[in-house]
Coordinates of C-alpha atoms in Angstrom, one line a residue:
M872 CA -16.1 -4.5 -17.8
T873 CA -16.4 -1.7 -20.4
E874 CA -15.8 2.0 -19.4
R875 CA -19.6 2.5 -19.4
E876 CA -20.1 -0.5 -17.2
L877 CA -17.4 0.8 -14.7
W878 CA -19.0 4.2 -14.7
E879 CA -22.5 2.7 -13.9
R880 CA -20.9 0.5 -11.2
Y881 CA -19.2 3.5 -9.8
Q882 CA -22.4 5.4 -9.5
R883 CA -24.3 2.6 -8.1
H884 CA -21.7 1.7 -5.3
L885 CA -20.7 5.4 -4.4
C886 CA -21.4 6.3 -0.9
V887 CA -21.8 10.1 -0.3
V888 CA -21.6 11.8 3.1
P889 CA -22.6 15.5 2.3
S890 CA -22.2 16.4 6.1
V891 CA -18.4 16.2 5.7
G892 CA -18.0 16.1 2.0
L893 CA -16.6 12.6 2.0
T894 CA -17.3 10.0 -0.6
L895 CA -16.3 6.3 -0.5
D896 CA -16.0 4.4 -4.0
I897 CA -16.2 0.7 -3.6
S898 CA -16.7 -0.1 -7.2
R899 CA -13.1 -1.5 -7.7
M900 CA -13.7 -4.2 -5.1
N901 CA -14.7 -7.4 -6.9
F902 CA -17.6 -8.5 -4.6
G903 CA -20.5 -10.3 -6.2
A904 CA -24.0 -9.0 -6.7
D905 CA -25.4 -11.0 -3.8
F906 CA -22.6 -10.2 -1.4
L907 CA -24.0 -7.2 0.4
D908 CA -27.5 -8.9 0.7
G909 CA -25.8 -12.1 1.9
M910 CA -24.1 -10.2 4.7
R911 CA -27.4 -8.4 6.0
S912 CA -28.0 -10.4 9.1
R913 CA -24.3 -10.1 10.2
M914 CA -24.4 -6.5 9.6
D915 CA -27.7 -6.1 11.5
A916 CA -26.1 -7.7 14.5
A917 CA -23.0 -5.5 14.2
F918 CA -25.2 -2.3 14.2
Q919 CA -27.0 -3.6 17.3
A920 CA -23.9 -4.3 19.1
M921 CA -22.6 -0.8 18.2
D922 CA -25.8 0.8 19.4
A923 CA -25.6 -1.0 22.7
L924 CA -21.8 0.1 23.0
E925 CA -22.9 3.7 22.5
K926 CA -25.5 3.4 25.2
G927 CA -22.9 2.2 27.6
A928 CA -23.1 -1.6 27.6
I929 CA -20.0 -3.6 28.5
A930 CA -18.3 -3.7 25.2
N931 CA -14.8 -4.9 26.4
P932 CA -16.0 -8.1 28.3
D933 CA -12.4 -9.3 29.2
E934 CA -11.7 -6.2 31.2
K935 CA -15.3 -5.6 32.0
R936 CA -15.2 -2.0 30.7
R937 CA -17.5 0.3 28.7
V938 CA -16.1 1.8 25.5
G939 CA -16.8 5.6 25.3
H940 CA -14.7 7.3 22.7
Y941 CA -17.8 8.2 20.7
W942 CA -19.1 10.3 23.7
L943 CA -15.9 12.6 23.5
R944 CA -17.4 14.4 20.5
A945 CA -21.0 14.1 21.7
P946 CA -21.1 14.4 25.5
E947 CA -24.7 14.6 25.4
L948 CA -25.0 10.9 24.4
A949 CA -23.0 9.8 27.4
P950 CA -25.2 7.3 29.4
E951 CA -24.7 9.1 32.7
A952 CA -24.7 12.8 33.7
G953 CA -21.5 12.3 35.5
L954 CA -19.7 11.1 32.4
K955 CA -21.2 14.1 30.3
T956 CA -19.9 16.4 32.9
A957 CA -16.5 14.9 33.1
I958 CA -16.1 15.1 29.2
T959 CA -17.3 18.9 29.1
D960 CA -15.1 19.8 32.0
M961 CA -12.1 18.3 30.5
Q962 CA -12.7 20.0 27.3
A963 CA -13.0 23.3 29.0
Q964 CA -9.9 22.8 31.1
V965 CA -7.5 22.0 28.2
A966 CA -8.9 24.8 26.2
A967 CA -8.5 27.3 29.2
F968 CA -5.0 26.0 29.9
A969 CA -3.9 26.3 26.4
K970 CA -5.2 29.9 26.3
D971 CA -3.4 30.7 29.5
V972 CA -0.1 29.4 28.0
H973 CA -0.6 31.4 24.7
A974 CA -1.3 34.5 26.7
G975 CA 1.7 34.0 29.0
K976 CA -0.3 33.5 32.1
V977 CA 1.2 30.2 32.5
K978 CA 4.9 30.8 31.7
P979 CA 8.4 29.4 32.3
A980 CA 10.7 31.1 34.7
R981 CA 13.4 32.0 32.1
A982 CA 11.3 32.9 29.2
A983 CA 8.4 35.2 28.3
K984 CA 6.3 32.3 27.0
F985 CA 6.3 28.7 26.2
T986 CA 6.9 28.4 22.5
Q987 CA 7.5 24.6 22.1
V988 CA 5.6 21.5 23.3
L989 CA 7.3 18.2 23.9
I990 CA 4.9 15.2 23.9
V991 CA 6.1 12.2 25.8
G992 CA 4.0 9.1 25.3
I993 CA 3.9 5.9 23.0
G994 CA 1.3 4.1 21.0
G995 CA -2.1 5.7 21.1
S996 CA -0.5 8.4 23.4
A997 CA 1.6 9.5 20.5
L998 CA 0.3 8.2 17.1
G999 CA -2.9 10.1 17.3
P1000 CA -1.3 13.5 18.3
Q1001 CA 1.4 12.9 15.7
L1002 CA -1.2 12.5 13.0
V1003 CA -3.2 15.4 13.9
A1004 CA 0.0 17.6 14.4
D1005 CA 1.4 16.7 11.0
A1006 CA -1.8 16.8 9.0
L1007 CA -2.8 20.2 10.4
G1008 CA 0.3 22.0 11.5
S1009 CA 2.4 24.6 10.0
G1010 CA 5.4 26.9 10.8
R1011 CA 2.9 29.5 11.9
D1012 CA 1.4 27.6 14.8
A1013 CA 1.1 29.1 18.2
M1014 CA 3.6 26.4 19.4
Q1015 CA 5.8 23.9 17.6
V1016 CA 5.2 20.2 18.6
H1017 CA 8.0 17.7 19.2
F1018 CA 7.7 14.0 20.4
L1019 CA 9.5 11.5 22.6
D1020 CA 7.7 8.3 21.5
N1021 CA 10.2 5.5 22.2
T1022 CA 12.7 4.4 24.7
D1023 CA 15.5 4.6 22.2
P1024 CA 18.3 6.8 23.8
D1025 CA 19.6 8.2 20.6
G1026 CA 16.3 9.1 19.3
M1027 CA 15.5 11.1 22.7
D1028 CA 19.0 12.7 22.3
R1029 CA 18.1 13.9 18.8
V1030 CA 14.9 15.4 20.0
L1031 CA 16.2 17.0 23.2
N1032 CA 19.5 18.3 21.6
G1033 CA 17.4 19.6 18.8
L1034 CA 15.5 21.7 21.4
G1035 CA 18.7 22.8 23.1
E1036 CA 18.4 26.3 24.6
Q1037 CA 14.6 26.2 23.7
L1038 CA 13.9 23.7 26.6
A1039 CA 13.8 27.0 28.7
E1040 CA 10.6 27.7 26.8
T1041 CA 9.4 24.1 26.2
L1042 CA 6.1 22.6 27.9
A1043 CA 6.4 18.8 28.3
V1044 CA 3.1 17.0 28.2
V1045 CA 3.5 13.5 29.6
I1046 CA 0.8 11.1 28.7
S1047 CA 0.1 7.6 30.3
K1048 CA -3.2 6.2 31.4
S1049 CA -1.7 3.8 34.0
G1050 CA 1.5 5.9 34.5
G1051 CA 3.3 2.6 34.4
T1052 CA 4.2 2.5 30.8
K1053 CA 8.1 1.9 30.8
E1054 CA 8.8 3.7 27.5
T1055 CA 6.8 6.8 28.7
R1056 CA 8.4 6.6 32.2
N1057 CA 11.9 6.4 30.5
G1058 CA 11.2 9.4 28.3
M1059 CA 9.9 11.5 31.2
L1060 CA 13.1 10.6 33.2
E1061 CA 15.4 11.5 30.3
A1062 CA 13.6 14.8 29.7
E1063 CA 13.6 15.6 33.3
A1064 CA 17.4 15.0 33.3
A1065 CA 17.8 17.2 30.1
W1066 CA 15.9 20.2 32.0
K1067 CA 18.1 19.7 35.1
Q1068 CA 21.2 19.7 33.3
R1069 CA 20.3 23.2 32.0
G1070 CA 19.5 24.3 35.6
L1071 CA 15.7 24.2 34.9
D1072 CA 13.0 22.9 37.1
F1073 CA 11.1 20.2 35.2
G1074 CA 8.1 20.3 37.3
A1075 CA 7.6 24.0 36.3
H1076 CA 7.5 22.9 32.7
A1077 CA 5.4 19.8 32.9
V1078 CA 1.8 18.6 32.8
A1079 CA 0.5 15.1 32.8
V1080 CA -2.4 13.4 31.1
T1081 CA -3.2 10.2 33.1
G1082 CA -5.7 8.4 35.2
D1083 CA -6.6 9.5 38.6
G1084 CA -4.5 8.0 41.3
S1085 CA -1.9 6.4 38.7
E1086 CA 1.9 6.3 39.2
L1087 CA 2.2 9.3 37.0
D1088 CA -0.5 11.2 38.8
A1089 CA 1.3 10.8 42.1
Y1090 CA 4.6 11.7 40.6
A1091 CA 3.2 14.8 39.0
K1092 CA 1.5 16.0 42.1
G1093 CA 4.5 15.0 44.3
H1094 CA 6.9 17.0 42.1
K1095 CA 4.6 20.1 41.7
W1096 CA 3.9 19.8 38.1
L1097 CA 1.8 22.7 36.5
R1098 CA -1.3 20.6 35.9
T1099 CA -2.8 17.1 35.5
F1100 CA -5.5 16.3 33.1
P1101 CA -7.8 13.2 33.2
M1102 CA -7.8 9.8 31.3
W1103 CA -10.5 7.3 31.8
D1104 CA -10.6 3.5 31.6
W1105 CA -13.5 3.7 29.2
V1106 CA -11.3 5.4 26.5
G1107 CA -8.7 3.0 25.0
G1108 CA -5.2 4.4 24.1
R1109 CA -5.7 3.9 20.3
T1110 CA -9.1 5.7 20.3
S1111 CA -8.1 8.6 22.8
V1112 CA -7.0 11.3 20.3
M1113 CA -10.2 13.3 21.1
S1114 CA -9.7 13.0 24.9
A1115 CA -7.1 15.3 26.7
V1116 CA -4.5 13.0 25.0
G1117 CA -5.1 14.7 21.6
L1118 CA -7.2 17.7 22.5
L1119 CA -4.3 19.4 24.9
P1120 CA -1.6 19.1 22.3
A1121 CA -4.0 20.4 19.5
W1122 CA -5.2 23.3 21.7
L1123 CA -1.5 24.2 22.5
Q1124 CA -0.5 24.0 18.8
G1125 CA -3.3 26.4 18.0
L1126 CA -5.3 24.1 15.7
D1127 CA -9.1 24.2 15.0
V1128 CA -10.0 21.7 17.9
D1129 CA -13.8 22.6 17.5
G1130 CA -13.6 21.7 13.8
F1131 CA -11.8 18.4 14.6
L1132 CA -14.7 17.3 17.1
A1133 CA -17.4 18.6 14.8
G1134 CA -16.0 16.6 11.9
A1135 CA -16.0 13.4 13.9
K1136 CA -19.4 14.2 15.4
D1137 CA -20.9 14.5 11.9
M1138 CA -19.2 11.4 10.6
D1139 CA -20.5 9.4 13.7
A1140 CA -24.0 10.6 12.7
A1141 CA -23.5 9.4 9.3
T1142 CA -22.0 6.1 10.4
R1143 CA -24.7 5.4 13.0
V1144 CA -27.4 4.7 10.4
H1145 CA -28.3 1.0 9.7
D1146 CA -28.6 1.6 5.9
V1147 CA -25.5 0.0 4.6
A1148 CA -25.4 1.8 1.3
A1149 CA -25.3 5.1 3.0
N1150 CA -23.0 4.1 5.8
P1151 CA -19.2 4.4 4.7
A1152 CA -18.0 2.7 8.0
A1153 CA -20.3 -0.3 7.3
L1154 CA -19.1 -0.5 3.7
L1155 CA -15.4 -0.3 4.8
A1156 CA -16.0 -3.2 7.2
L1157 CA -17.8 -5.1 4.6
M1158 CA -15.1 -4.6 2.1
W1159 CA -12.4 -5.8 4.5
F1160 CA -14.6 -8.9 5.1
H1161 CA -14.9 -9.5 1.4
A1162 CA -11.3 -9.0 0.6
G1163 CA -9.9 -11.2 3.3
G1164 CA -12.6 -13.8 3.3
G1165 CA -13.5 -12.7 7.0
K1166 CA -10.1 -14.1 8.1
G1167 CA -7.7 -11.2 7.2
Q1168 CA -6.2 -13.1 4.2
K1169 CA -5.2 -9.9 2.4
D1170 CA -3.3 -6.9 3.7
M1171 CA -4.7 -3.3 3.8
V1172 CA -2.6 -0.8 2.0
I1173 CA -3.3 2.8 2.7
L1174 CA -2.3 5.3 0.1
P1175 CA -3.1 9.0 0.8
Y1176 CA -2.2 11.1 -2.1
K1177 CA -1.4 14.1 0.1
D1178 CA 1.9 14.7 2.1
R1179 CA -0.2 15.8 5.1
L1180 CA -1.8 12.5 5.4
M1181 CA 1.5 10.4 5.4
L1182 CA 1.1 9.3 8.9
M1183 CA -2.4 8.1 8.3
S1184 CA -1.1 4.5 7.7
K1185 CA 0.9 4.5 10.9
Y1186 CA -2.0 5.7 12.9
L1187 CA -4.3 3.0 11.2
Q1188 CA -1.7 0.3 11.9
Q1189 CA -2.3 0.6 15.5
L1190 CA -6.0 1.3 15.3
V1191 CA -6.6 -1.7 13.1
M1192 CA -4.1 -4.3 14.0
E1193 CA -4.1 -3.8 17.9
S1194 CA -8.0 -3.9 17.6
L1195 CA -8.4 -6.8 15.2
G1196 CA -5.3 -8.9 15.8
K1197 CA -6.9 -11.4 18.2
E1198 CA -6.2 -15.0 18.9
L1199 CA -9.4 -15.8 20.5
S1200 CA -13.1 -15.1 19.4
L1201 CA -15.7 -13.7 21.9
D1202 CA -16.7 -17.4 22.4
G1203 CA -13.2 -18.4 23.4
Q1204 CA -12.5 -20.2 20.2
V1205 CA -9.1 -19.8 18.5
V1206 CA -9.6 -17.7 15.4
N1207 CA -6.3 -15.8 14.8
Q1208 CA -8.0 -12.8 13.4
G1209 CA -6.4 -9.5 11.9
I1210 CA -5.6 -7.4 9.0
A1211 CA -2.0 -6.3 8.3
V1212 CA -1.8 -2.6 7.5
Y1213 CA 0.9 -0.7 5.7
G1214 CA 1.3 2.3 3.4
N1215 CA 3.0 5.5 2.1
K1216 CA 2.0 8.5 0.3
G1217 CA 1.2 9.0 -3.3
S1218 CA 2.8 9.4 -5.7
T1219 CA 5.9 8.3 -3.8
D1220 CA 4.2 4.8 -3.7
Q1221 CA 4.8 4.5 -7.4
H1222 CA 8.5 4.8 -6.9
A1223 CA 8.5 2.4 -4.1
Y1224 CA 6.0 -0.7 -4.0
V1225 CA 3.4 -0.1 -6.8
Q1226 CA 5.5 -2.5 -9.1
Q1227 CA 4.7 -5.3 -6.7
L1228 CA 1.2 -4.5 -6.1
R1229 CA 0.6 -4.5 -9.9
E1230 CA 2.6 -7.5 -10.8
G1231 CA 3.6 -9.4 -7.7
V1232 CA 1.7 -11.5 -5.2
N1233 CA -2.0 -10.5 -5.0
N1234 CA -2.2 -10.5 -1.2
F1235 CA -3.6 -7.0 -0.4
F1236 CA -6.4 -4.5 -1.2
V1237 CA -5.7 -0.7 -1.5
T1238 CA -7.5 2.3 0.0
F1239 CA -6.6 5.4 -2.0
V1240 CA -7.3 8.7 -0.3
E1241 CA -8.0 11.5 -2.7
V1242 CA -7.9 15.2 -1.6
L1243 CA -9.7 17.5 -3.9
K1244 CA -8.0 20.8 -2.7
D1245 CA -4.4 21.0 -3.9
R1246 CA -3.3 24.1 -2.0
D1247 CA -4.2 27.4 -0.5
G1248 CA -4.1 29.9 -3.5
K1249 CA -3.4 29.4 -7.1
S1250 CA -1.0 26.8 -8.6
L1251 CA 1.7 27.1 -10.9
A1252 CA 1.4 25.7 -14.4
V1253 CA 4.3 23.3 -14.7
E1254 CA 3.7 21.9 -18.2
G1255 CA 1.2 23.6 -20.6
E1256 CA -1.9 24.3 -18.3
N1257 CA -1.1 21.3 -16.0
T1258 CA -0.3 22.0 -12.3
S1259 CA 1.6 19.9 -9.8
G1260 CA -1.8 18.9 -8.4
D1261 CA -3.1 17.8 -11.8
Y1262 CA -0.1 15.5 -12.0
L1263 CA -0.9 14.2 -8.5
L1264 CA -4.5 13.3 -9.4
G1265 CA -3.2 11.8 -12.7
F1266 CA -0.8 9.4 -10.8
L1267 CA -3.6 8.4 -8.4
L1268 CA -6.1 7.6 -11.2
G1269 CA -3.4 6.0 -13.3
T1270 CA -2.3 3.6 -10.4
R1271 CA -6.0 2.8 -9.6
R1272 CA -6.5 1.8 -13.3
A1273 CA -3.2 -0.2 -13.5
L1274 CA -4.1 -2.1 -10.5
F1275 CA -7.6 -2.8 -11.7
E1276 CA -6.4 -4.1 -14.9
K1277 CA -4.4 -6.7 -13.2
G1278 CA -7.5 -7.7 -11.0
R1279 CA -6.0 -5.9 -7.9
E1280 CA -8.9 -4.4 -5.7
S1281 CA -9.1 -1.0 -4.4
M1282 CA -11.3 1.6 -2.8
T1283 CA -11.1 5.3 -3.0
L1284 CA -12.0 7.9 -0.2
T1285 CA -12.3 11.4 -1.5
V1286 CA -12.3 14.3 0.9
P1287 CA -12.6 18.1 0.1
D1288 CA -9.4 19.2 1.9
V1289 CA -7.1 18.3 4.8
S1290 CA -8.9 20.5 7.5
A1291 CA -9.4 19.8 11.0
R1292 CA -13.0 18.8 10.2
T1293 CA -11.9 16.4 7.7
V1294 CA -9.2 14.7 9.9
G1295 CA -11.8 14.4 12.6
A1296 CA -14.1 12.8 10.2
L1297 CA -11.5 10.3 8.9
V1298 CA -10.4 9.2 12.4
A1299 CA -14.2 8.7 13.3
L1300 CA -14.9 6.8 10.1
Y1301 CA -12.1 4.2 10.8
E1302 CA -12.9 3.8 14.5
R1303 CA -16.4 2.8 13.8
A1304 CA -15.4 0.6 10.8
V1305 CA -13.0 -1.2 13.1
G1306 CA -15.8 -1.7 15.7
L1307 CA -18.2 -3.0 13.1
Y1308 CA -15.7 -5.4 11.6
A1309 CA -14.8 -6.8 14.9
S1310 CA -18.6 -7.6 15.4
L1311 CA -18.6 -9.3 11.9
V1312 CA -15.8 -11.7 12.9
N1313 CA -16.9 -12.0 16.6
I1314 CA -13.9 -10.6 18.4
N1315 CA -13.2 -8.1 21.2
A1316 CA -11.7 -5.0 19.4
Y1317 CA -11.1 -3.1 22.8
H1318 CA -8.4 -5.0 24.6
Q1319 CA -4.8 -5.9 23.7
P1320 CA -3.7 -9.2 25.6
G1321 CA -0.7 -9.6 23.1
V1322 CA 0.7 -6.1 24.2
E1323 CA 0.6 -7.2 27.7
A1324 CA 2.3 -10.5 27.2
G1325 CA 5.1 -8.6 25.4
K1326 CA 5.4 -6.3 28.4
K1327 CA 5.7 -9.2 30.8
A1328 CA 8.4 -10.8 28.5
A1329 CA 10.4 -7.6 28.6
G1330 CA 10.2 -7.7 32.3
R1331 CA 11.7 -11.1 32.3
V1332 CA 14.6 -10.1 30.1
L1333 CA 15.5 -7.1 32.5
E1334 CA 15.3 -9.5 35.3
L1335 CA 17.8 -11.8 33.7
Q1336 CA 20.0 -8.6 33.1
G1337 CA 19.9 -8.0 36.8
K1338 CA 21.1 -11.4 37.6
L1339 CA 23.9 -11.4 34.9
L1340 CA 25.3 -8.1 36.3
S1341 CA 25.3 -9.4 39.8
K1342 CA 27.3 -12.5 38.6
L1343 CA 29.7 -10.6 36.6
K1344 CA 30.6 -8.3 39.5
A1345 CA 31.0 -11.3 41.8
A1346 CA 33.1 -13.1 39.3
K1347 CA 35.3 -10.0 39.1
A1348 CA 38.1 -10.6 36.5
E1349 CA 37.0 -14.1 35.4
A1350 CA 35.8 -14.1 31.7
R1351 CA 33.0 -16.3 31.1
S1352 CA 31.0 -17.5 28.1
A1353 CA 27.2 -16.9 27.6
D1354 CA 26.6 -20.7 28.1
Q1355 CA 28.5 -20.6 31.6
L1356 CA 26.9 -17.5 32.7
A1357 CA 23.4 -18.7 31.8
Q1358 CA 24.1 -21.9 33.8
D1359 CA 25.4 -19.6 36.7
I1360 CA 22.1 -17.7 36.9
G1361 CA 19.8 -20.7 36.5
A1362 CA 18.8 -19.7 33.0
A1363 CA 20.4 -22.4 30.9
E1364 CA 17.2 -22.7 28.7
E1365 CA 17.5 -18.9 28.0
V1366 CA 21.1 -18.9 26.8
E1367 CA 20.2 -17.0 23.7
T1368 CA 18.5 -14.4 25.5
V1369 CA 21.6 -14.2 27.8
F1370 CA 24.0 -13.8 24.9
K1371 CA 21.9 -11.0 23.4
L1372 CA 22.0 -9.1 26.8
L1373 CA 25.7 -9.6 27.1
Q1374 CA 26.2 -8.5 23.7
H1375 CA 24.2 -5.4 24.4
L1376 CA 25.9 -4.7 27.7
S1377 CA 29.3 -4.9 26.3
A1378 CA 28.6 -2.6 23.4
N1379 CA 27.7 0.2 25.9
G1380 CA 29.8 1.6 28.7
D1381 CA 26.8 2.0 31.1
H1382 CA 27.3 -1.3 33.1
G1383 CA 31.1 -1.9 32.8
V1384 CA 30.9 -5.2 30.9
K1385 CA 33.8 -6.1 28.6
R1386 CA 33.8 -8.6 25.6
T1387 CA 36.8 -10.6 24.5
G1388 CA 37.4 -13.7 22.4
G1389 CA 36.1 -14.4 18.9
A1390 CA 33.2 -13.0 16.9
R1391 CA 31.1 -16.1 17.1
P1392 CA 28.7 -16.4 20.1
A1393 CA 30.4 -19.6 21.4
E1394 CA 33.9 -17.9 21.3
A1395 CA 32.8 -14.7 23.0
R1396 CA 33.8 -14.1 26.7
F1397 CA 32.4 -11.6 29.0
Q1398 CA 33.6 -10.1 32.2
S1399 CA 33.2 -7.1 34.4
A1400 CA 35.4 -4.3 33.4

């Protein structure tokens, strides 16, 4: 195309959302002139499914649950008065609690105020709050936020040791819907031990966000924690950032929570319309379908040209991949759907993997995120009249052009700034795009059977470890190979797992297992130390 033709295509396919100041440019996606019309019937069905979801229909048939994260920013749309009350009560409770913390009405025993927040959670219980905290936070926040989001001992040591004496003024927020998530349980126990080591009462520093009657709920109440806040089964973890999961940390940090919710609500209104050309979520879903042939054949590369949005790709990895990565269709047919998501930030991407994007395998499409506002205040001219922000835009547009010249597809989201309102709008945009795309390819976006399978497999591994330790203790000083020990515990078919367990046990002093013999697996011998 000529530059004039590209300009005309840009104007023709630019979706403008004035309520949040967002535009979506799909002109560099190579869809044909008849593509949008050809998808009209599928898109109409997707709109109808989304309308039914918002009205309270069972949208997660496998677990027979409603899906209500859209009600979190518009409680008046909840299908029952009780749900509306539950949401508004939660919002009032977390705001009031944060206000009392900031005022010193809720305070630690050995400090005047809580100044730090430690979030203990994983998956949706961490990724959403991390995105919001990093995008909107600063050193001037009411409280500084830290995360334990894995069961990595060294990772937890880094965070807890980094807090050090500040544990005395740290509020722990433990987040788990079921209360049975092992990574979160482990993080909670490690945190509790760190507080105890300093002579502090963890319960007087802790609140829980969890389901009513869950294991965590019972633990928190039994150990006299400060408060518990609700989670509901109609809000999935990956769409929970506007529940107490995300709102409590944001209020404590001192962020603009009202703006965050308002941006999401306005985006919901914009993406609820059935006019595809005016609906950015529908256009995103259709472009995903076009790029991957409706089968996820191309990866989604997220490139925000803004440091504050660096975690956007990590957040979208879970939202997109956990929602869309499904083996079965709603009809029970094997479809193996999904879209792989990865990303970095611009212009760091140009010094990382843009070389491959331009000249390597063409197995992706890019979404650029352009932020119009460079910074608060005036920028320094670094070369002639050009500022650092001018260079950032130049690199974005240059990369977009370089990719297009090689037939590599891209979209561009443009937002006015990185404000609470904008971040809320971006979250809501992608939540709805995921739901609409799931309808286009006929899958359930709101369950995660693969995650549950992984948890069960991990349980089996730890069961084997227990048997191994019992056998090693019974064998006393006798050194045995992984093959022999696997036979001993009735796990001959799982000898590789047995070896990996023994390798880990012998590398750490926690269980008293010693390794001797050679470096190769067959040469290694293990015994109780």
